[in-house]
mmCIF file with all atom_site columns, C-alpha atoms in Angstrom:
data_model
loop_
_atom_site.group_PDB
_atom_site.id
_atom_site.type_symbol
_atom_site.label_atom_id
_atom_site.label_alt_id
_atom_site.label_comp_id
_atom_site.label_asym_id
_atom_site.label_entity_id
_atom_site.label_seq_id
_atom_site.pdbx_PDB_ins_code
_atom_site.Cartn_x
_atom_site.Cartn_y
_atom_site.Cartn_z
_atom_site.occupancy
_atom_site.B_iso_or_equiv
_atom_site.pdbx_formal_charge
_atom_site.auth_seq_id
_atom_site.auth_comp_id
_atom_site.auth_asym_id
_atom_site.auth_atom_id
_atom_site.pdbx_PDB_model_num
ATOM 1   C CA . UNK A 1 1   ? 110.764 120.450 108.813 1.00 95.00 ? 257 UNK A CA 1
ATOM 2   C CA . UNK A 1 2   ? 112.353 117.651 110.459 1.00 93.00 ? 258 UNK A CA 1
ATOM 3   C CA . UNK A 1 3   ? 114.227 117.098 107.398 1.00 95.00 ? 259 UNK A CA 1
ATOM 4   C CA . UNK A 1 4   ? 115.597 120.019 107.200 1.00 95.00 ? 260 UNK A CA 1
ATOM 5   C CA . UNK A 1 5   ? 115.873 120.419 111.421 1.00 94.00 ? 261 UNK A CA 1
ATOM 6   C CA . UNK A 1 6   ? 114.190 124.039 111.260 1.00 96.00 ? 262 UNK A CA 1
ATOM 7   C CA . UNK A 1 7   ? 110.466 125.445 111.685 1.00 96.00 ? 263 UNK A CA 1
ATOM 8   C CA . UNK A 1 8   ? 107.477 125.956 113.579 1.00 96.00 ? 264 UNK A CA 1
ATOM 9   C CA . UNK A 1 9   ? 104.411 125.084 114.529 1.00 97.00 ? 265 UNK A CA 1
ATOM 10  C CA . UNK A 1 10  ? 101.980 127.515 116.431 1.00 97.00 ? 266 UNK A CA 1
ATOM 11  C CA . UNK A 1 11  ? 98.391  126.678 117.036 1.00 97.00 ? 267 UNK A CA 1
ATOM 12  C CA . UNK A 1 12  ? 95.593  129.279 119.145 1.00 96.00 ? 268 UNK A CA 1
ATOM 13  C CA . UNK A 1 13  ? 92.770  127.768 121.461 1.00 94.00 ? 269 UNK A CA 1
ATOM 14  C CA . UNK A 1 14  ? 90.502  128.627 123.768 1.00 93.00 ? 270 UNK A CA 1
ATOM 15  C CA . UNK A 1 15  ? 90.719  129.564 127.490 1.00 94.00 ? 271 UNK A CA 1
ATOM 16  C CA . UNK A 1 16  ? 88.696  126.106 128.102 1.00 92.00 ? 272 UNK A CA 1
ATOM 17  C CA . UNK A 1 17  ? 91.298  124.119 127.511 1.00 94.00 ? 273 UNK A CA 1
ATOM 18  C CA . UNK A 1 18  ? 92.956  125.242 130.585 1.00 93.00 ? 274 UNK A CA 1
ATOM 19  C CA . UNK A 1 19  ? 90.061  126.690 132.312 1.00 92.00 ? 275 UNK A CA 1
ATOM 20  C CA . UNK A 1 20  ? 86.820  124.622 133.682 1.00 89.00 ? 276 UNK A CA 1
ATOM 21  C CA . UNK A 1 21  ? 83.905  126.779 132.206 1.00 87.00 ? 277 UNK A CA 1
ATOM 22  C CA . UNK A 1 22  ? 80.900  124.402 132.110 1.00 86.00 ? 278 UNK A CA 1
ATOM 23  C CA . UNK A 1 23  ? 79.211  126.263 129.390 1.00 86.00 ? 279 UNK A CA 1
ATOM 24  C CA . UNK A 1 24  ? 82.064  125.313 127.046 1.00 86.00 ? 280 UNK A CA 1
ATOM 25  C CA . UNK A 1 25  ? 82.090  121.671 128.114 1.00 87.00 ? 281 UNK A CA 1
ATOM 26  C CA . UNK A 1 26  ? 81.993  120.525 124.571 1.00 89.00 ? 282 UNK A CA 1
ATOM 27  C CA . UNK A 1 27  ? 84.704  122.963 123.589 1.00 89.00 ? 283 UNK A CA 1
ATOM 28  C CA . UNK A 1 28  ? 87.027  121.981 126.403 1.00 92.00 ? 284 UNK A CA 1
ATOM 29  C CA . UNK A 1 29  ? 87.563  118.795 124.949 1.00 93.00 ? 285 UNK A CA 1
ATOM 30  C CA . UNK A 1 30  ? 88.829  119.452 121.746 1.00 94.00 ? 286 UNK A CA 1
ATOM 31  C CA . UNK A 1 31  ? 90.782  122.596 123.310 1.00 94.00 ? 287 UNK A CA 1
ATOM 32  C CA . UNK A 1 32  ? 92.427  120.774 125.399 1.00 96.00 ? 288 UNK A CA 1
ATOM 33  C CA . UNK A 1 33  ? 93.486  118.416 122.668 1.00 96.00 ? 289 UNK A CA 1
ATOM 34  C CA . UNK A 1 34  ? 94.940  121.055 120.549 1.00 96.00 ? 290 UNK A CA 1
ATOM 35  C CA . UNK A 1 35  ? 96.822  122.021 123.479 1.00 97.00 ? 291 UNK A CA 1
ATOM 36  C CA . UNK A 1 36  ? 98.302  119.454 124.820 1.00 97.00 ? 292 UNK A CA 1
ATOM 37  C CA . UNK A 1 37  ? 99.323  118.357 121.063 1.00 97.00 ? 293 UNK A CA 1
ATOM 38  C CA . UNK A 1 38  ? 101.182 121.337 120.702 1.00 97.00 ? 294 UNK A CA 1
ATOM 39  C CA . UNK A 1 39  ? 102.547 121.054 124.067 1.00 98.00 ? 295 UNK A CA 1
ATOM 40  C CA . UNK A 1 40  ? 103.451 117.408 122.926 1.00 98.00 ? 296 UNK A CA 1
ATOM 41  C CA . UNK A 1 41  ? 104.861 118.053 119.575 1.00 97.00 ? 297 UNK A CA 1
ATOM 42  C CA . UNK A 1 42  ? 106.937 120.721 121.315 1.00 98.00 ? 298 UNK A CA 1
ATOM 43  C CA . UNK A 1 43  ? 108.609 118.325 123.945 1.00 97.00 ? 299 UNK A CA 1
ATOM 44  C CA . UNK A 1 44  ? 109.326 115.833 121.294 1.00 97.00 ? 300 UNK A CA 1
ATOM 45  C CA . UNK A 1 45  ? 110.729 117.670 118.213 1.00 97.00 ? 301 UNK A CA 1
ATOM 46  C CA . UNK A 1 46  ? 112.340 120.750 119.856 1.00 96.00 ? 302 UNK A CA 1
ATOM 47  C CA . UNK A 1 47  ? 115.903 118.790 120.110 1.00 96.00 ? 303 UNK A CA 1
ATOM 48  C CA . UNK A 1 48  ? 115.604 118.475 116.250 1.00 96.00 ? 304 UNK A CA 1
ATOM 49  C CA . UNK A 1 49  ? 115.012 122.601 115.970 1.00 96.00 ? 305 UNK A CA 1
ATOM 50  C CA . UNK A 1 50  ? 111.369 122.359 115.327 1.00 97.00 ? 306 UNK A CA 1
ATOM 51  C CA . UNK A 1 51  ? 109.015 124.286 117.315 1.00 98.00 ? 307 UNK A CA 1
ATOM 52  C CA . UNK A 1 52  ? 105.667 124.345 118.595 1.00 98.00 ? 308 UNK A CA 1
ATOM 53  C CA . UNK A 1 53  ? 103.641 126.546 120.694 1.00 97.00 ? 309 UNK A CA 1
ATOM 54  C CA . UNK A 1 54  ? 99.948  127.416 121.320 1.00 97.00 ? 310 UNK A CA 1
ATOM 55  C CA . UNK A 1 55  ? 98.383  130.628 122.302 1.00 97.00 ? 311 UNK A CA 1
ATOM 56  C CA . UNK A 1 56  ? 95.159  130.132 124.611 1.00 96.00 ? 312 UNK A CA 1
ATOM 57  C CA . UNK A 1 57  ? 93.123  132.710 123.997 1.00 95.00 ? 313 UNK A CA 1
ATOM 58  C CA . UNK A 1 58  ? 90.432  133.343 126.971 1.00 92.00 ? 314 UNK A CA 1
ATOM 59  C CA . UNK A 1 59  ? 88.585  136.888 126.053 1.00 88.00 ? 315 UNK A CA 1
ATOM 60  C CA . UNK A 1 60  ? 86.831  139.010 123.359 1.00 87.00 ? 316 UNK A CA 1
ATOM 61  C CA . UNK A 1 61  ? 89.828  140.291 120.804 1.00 91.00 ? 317 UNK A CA 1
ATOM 62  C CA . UNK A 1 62  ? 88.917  143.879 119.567 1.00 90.00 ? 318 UNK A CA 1
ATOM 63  C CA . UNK A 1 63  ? 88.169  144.135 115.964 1.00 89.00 ? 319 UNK A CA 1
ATOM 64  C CA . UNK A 1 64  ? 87.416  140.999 115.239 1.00 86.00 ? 320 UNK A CA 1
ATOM 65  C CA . UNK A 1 65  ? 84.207  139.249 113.926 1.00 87.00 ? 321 UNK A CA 1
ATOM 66  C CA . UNK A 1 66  ? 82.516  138.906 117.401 1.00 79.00 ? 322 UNK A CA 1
ATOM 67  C CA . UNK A 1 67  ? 83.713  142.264 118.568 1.00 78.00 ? 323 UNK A CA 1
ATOM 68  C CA . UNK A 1 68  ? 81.930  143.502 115.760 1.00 83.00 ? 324 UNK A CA 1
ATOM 69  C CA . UNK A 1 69  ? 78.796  141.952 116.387 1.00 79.00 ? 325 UNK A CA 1
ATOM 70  C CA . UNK A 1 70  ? 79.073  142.610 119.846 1.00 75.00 ? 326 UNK A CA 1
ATOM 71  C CA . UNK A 1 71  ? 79.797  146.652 118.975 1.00 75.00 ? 327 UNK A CA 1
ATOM 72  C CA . UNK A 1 72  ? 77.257  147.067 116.031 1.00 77.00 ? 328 UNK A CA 1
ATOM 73  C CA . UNK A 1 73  ? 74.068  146.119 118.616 1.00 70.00 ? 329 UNK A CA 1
ATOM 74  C CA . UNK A 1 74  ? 74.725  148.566 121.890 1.00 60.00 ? 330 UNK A CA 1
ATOM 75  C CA . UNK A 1 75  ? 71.666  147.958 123.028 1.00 59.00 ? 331 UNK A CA 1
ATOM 76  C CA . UNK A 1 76  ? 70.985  144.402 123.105 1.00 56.00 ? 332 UNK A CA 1
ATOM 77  C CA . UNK A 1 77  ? 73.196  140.969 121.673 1.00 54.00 ? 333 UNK A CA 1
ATOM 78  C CA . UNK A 1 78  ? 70.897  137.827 120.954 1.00 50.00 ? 334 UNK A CA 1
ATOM 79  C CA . UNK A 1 79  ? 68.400  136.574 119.060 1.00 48.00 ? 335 UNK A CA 1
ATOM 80  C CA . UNK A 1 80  ? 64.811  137.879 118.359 1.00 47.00 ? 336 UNK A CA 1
ATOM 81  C CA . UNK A 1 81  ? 62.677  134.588 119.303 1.00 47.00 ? 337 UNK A CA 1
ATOM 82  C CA . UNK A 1 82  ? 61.050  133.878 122.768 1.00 47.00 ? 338 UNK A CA 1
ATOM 83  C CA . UNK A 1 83  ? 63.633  132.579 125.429 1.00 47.00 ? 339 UNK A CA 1
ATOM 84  C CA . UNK A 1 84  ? 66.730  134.218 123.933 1.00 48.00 ? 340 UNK A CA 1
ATOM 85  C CA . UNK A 1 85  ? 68.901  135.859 125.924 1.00 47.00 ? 341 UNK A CA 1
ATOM 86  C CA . UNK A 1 86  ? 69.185  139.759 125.464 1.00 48.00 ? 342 UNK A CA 1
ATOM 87  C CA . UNK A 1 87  ? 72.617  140.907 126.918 1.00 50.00 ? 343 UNK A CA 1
ATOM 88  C CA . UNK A 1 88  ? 72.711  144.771 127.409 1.00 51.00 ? 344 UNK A CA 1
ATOM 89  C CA . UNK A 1 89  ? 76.457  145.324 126.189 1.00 49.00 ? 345 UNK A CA 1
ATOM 90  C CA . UNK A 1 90  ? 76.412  148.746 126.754 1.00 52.00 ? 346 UNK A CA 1
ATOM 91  C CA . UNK A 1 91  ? 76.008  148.765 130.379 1.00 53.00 ? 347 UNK A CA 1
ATOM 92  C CA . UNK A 1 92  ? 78.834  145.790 130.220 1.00 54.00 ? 348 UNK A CA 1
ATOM 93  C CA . UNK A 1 93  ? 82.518  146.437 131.433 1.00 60.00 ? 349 UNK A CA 1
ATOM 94  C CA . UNK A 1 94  ? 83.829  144.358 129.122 1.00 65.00 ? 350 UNK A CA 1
ATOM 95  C CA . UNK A 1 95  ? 87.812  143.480 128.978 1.00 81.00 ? 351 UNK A CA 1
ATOM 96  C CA . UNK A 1 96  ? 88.813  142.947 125.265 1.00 86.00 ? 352 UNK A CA 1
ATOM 97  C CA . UNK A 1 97  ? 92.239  141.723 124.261 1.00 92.00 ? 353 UNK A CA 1
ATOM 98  C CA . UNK A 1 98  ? 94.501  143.276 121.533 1.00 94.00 ? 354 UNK A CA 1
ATOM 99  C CA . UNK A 1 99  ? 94.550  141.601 118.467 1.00 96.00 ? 355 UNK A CA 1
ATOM 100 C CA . UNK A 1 100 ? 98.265  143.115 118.203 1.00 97.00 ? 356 UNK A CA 1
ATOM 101 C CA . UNK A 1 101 ? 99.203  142.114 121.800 1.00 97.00 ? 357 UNK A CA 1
ATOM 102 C CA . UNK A 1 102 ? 98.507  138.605 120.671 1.00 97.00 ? 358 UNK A CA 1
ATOM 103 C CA . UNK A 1 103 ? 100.448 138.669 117.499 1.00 97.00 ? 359 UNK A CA 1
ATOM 104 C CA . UNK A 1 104 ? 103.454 139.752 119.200 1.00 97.00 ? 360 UNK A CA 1
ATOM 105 C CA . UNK A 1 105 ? 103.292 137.163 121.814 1.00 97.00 ? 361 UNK A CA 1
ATOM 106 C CA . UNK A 1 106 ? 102.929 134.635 119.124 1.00 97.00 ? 362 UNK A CA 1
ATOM 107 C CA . UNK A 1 107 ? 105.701 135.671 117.405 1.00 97.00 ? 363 UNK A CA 1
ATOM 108 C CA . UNK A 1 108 ? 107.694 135.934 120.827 1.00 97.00 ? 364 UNK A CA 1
ATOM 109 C CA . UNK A 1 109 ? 107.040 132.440 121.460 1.00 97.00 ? 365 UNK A CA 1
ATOM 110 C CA . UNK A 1 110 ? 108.131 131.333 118.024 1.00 96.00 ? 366 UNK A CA 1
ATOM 111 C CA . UNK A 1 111 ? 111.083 133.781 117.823 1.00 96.00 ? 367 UNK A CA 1
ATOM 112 C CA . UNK A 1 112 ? 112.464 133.153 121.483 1.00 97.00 ? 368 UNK A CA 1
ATOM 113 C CA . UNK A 1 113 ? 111.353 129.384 121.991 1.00 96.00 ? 369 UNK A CA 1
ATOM 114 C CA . UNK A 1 114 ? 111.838 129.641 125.251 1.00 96.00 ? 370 UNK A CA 1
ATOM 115 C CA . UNK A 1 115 ? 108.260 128.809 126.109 1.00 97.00 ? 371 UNK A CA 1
ATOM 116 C CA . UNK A 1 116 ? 106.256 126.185 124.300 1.00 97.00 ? 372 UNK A CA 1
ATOM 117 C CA . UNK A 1 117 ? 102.795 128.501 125.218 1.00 97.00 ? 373 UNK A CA 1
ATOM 118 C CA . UNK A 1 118 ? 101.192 132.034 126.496 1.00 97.00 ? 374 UNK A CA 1
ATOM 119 C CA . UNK A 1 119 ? 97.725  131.989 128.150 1.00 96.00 ? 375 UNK A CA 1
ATOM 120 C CA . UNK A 1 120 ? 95.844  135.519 127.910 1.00 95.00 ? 376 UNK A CA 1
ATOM 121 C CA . UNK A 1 121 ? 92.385  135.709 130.141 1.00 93.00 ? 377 UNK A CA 1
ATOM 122 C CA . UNK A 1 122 ? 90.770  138.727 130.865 1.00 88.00 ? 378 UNK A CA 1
ATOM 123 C CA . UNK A 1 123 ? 88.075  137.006 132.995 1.00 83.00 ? 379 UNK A CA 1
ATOM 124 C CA . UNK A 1 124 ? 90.833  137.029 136.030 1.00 77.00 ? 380 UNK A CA 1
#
């Protein structure tokens, strides 16, 4: 890419990175690492028409793997041993993102490059 002073780089990560949620603690730090090495590589290579971007993605995308597994159980979401937590989803408001919606903004940011990263978060 640098060779040829044209491309792009775009990376997704989770809402820890930018986020504190103690449960992800673990998470965070390797989030945040993706992130701010996309953020990085952007600042340094943009001049040479190279770009890199990262979507943070904070939120349960609709049709995807965990959506499914979420959807396929209305009535409870765990495991089947003592202590588990049993999460009644159906009584949940849950705010999903669209899988589309975050195709379009990735393209956005590699089409436009006018941003070097989107954040979506539907926990507020």
């Amino acid at each position: 890419m640098v060779e040829r002073g044209a491309g792009g780089l775009l990376f997704a990560g989770g809402l820890s990175s930018v986020v504190p949620m103690p449960v992800l603690g673990s998470l965070a730090l390797s989030s945040a690492a993706l992130r701010n090495y996309a953020l990085t590589l952007n600042a340094a290579l943009s001049e040479q028409g190279i770009y890199a971007g990262t979507v943070t993605i904070g939120g349960l995308i609709e049709r995807g793997d965990i959506h499914k597994m979420f959807t396929s159980q209305p009535g409870q979401f765990g495991g089947g041993g003592d202590g588990d937590i049993h999460i009644d989803v159906a009584s949940l408001q849950v705010k999903t993102l669209d899988p589309d919606e975050l195709a379009d903004a990735a393209w956005r940011l590699y089409a436009d490059r006018d941003q070097p990263e989107v954040t979506f978060n539907v926990f507020g």
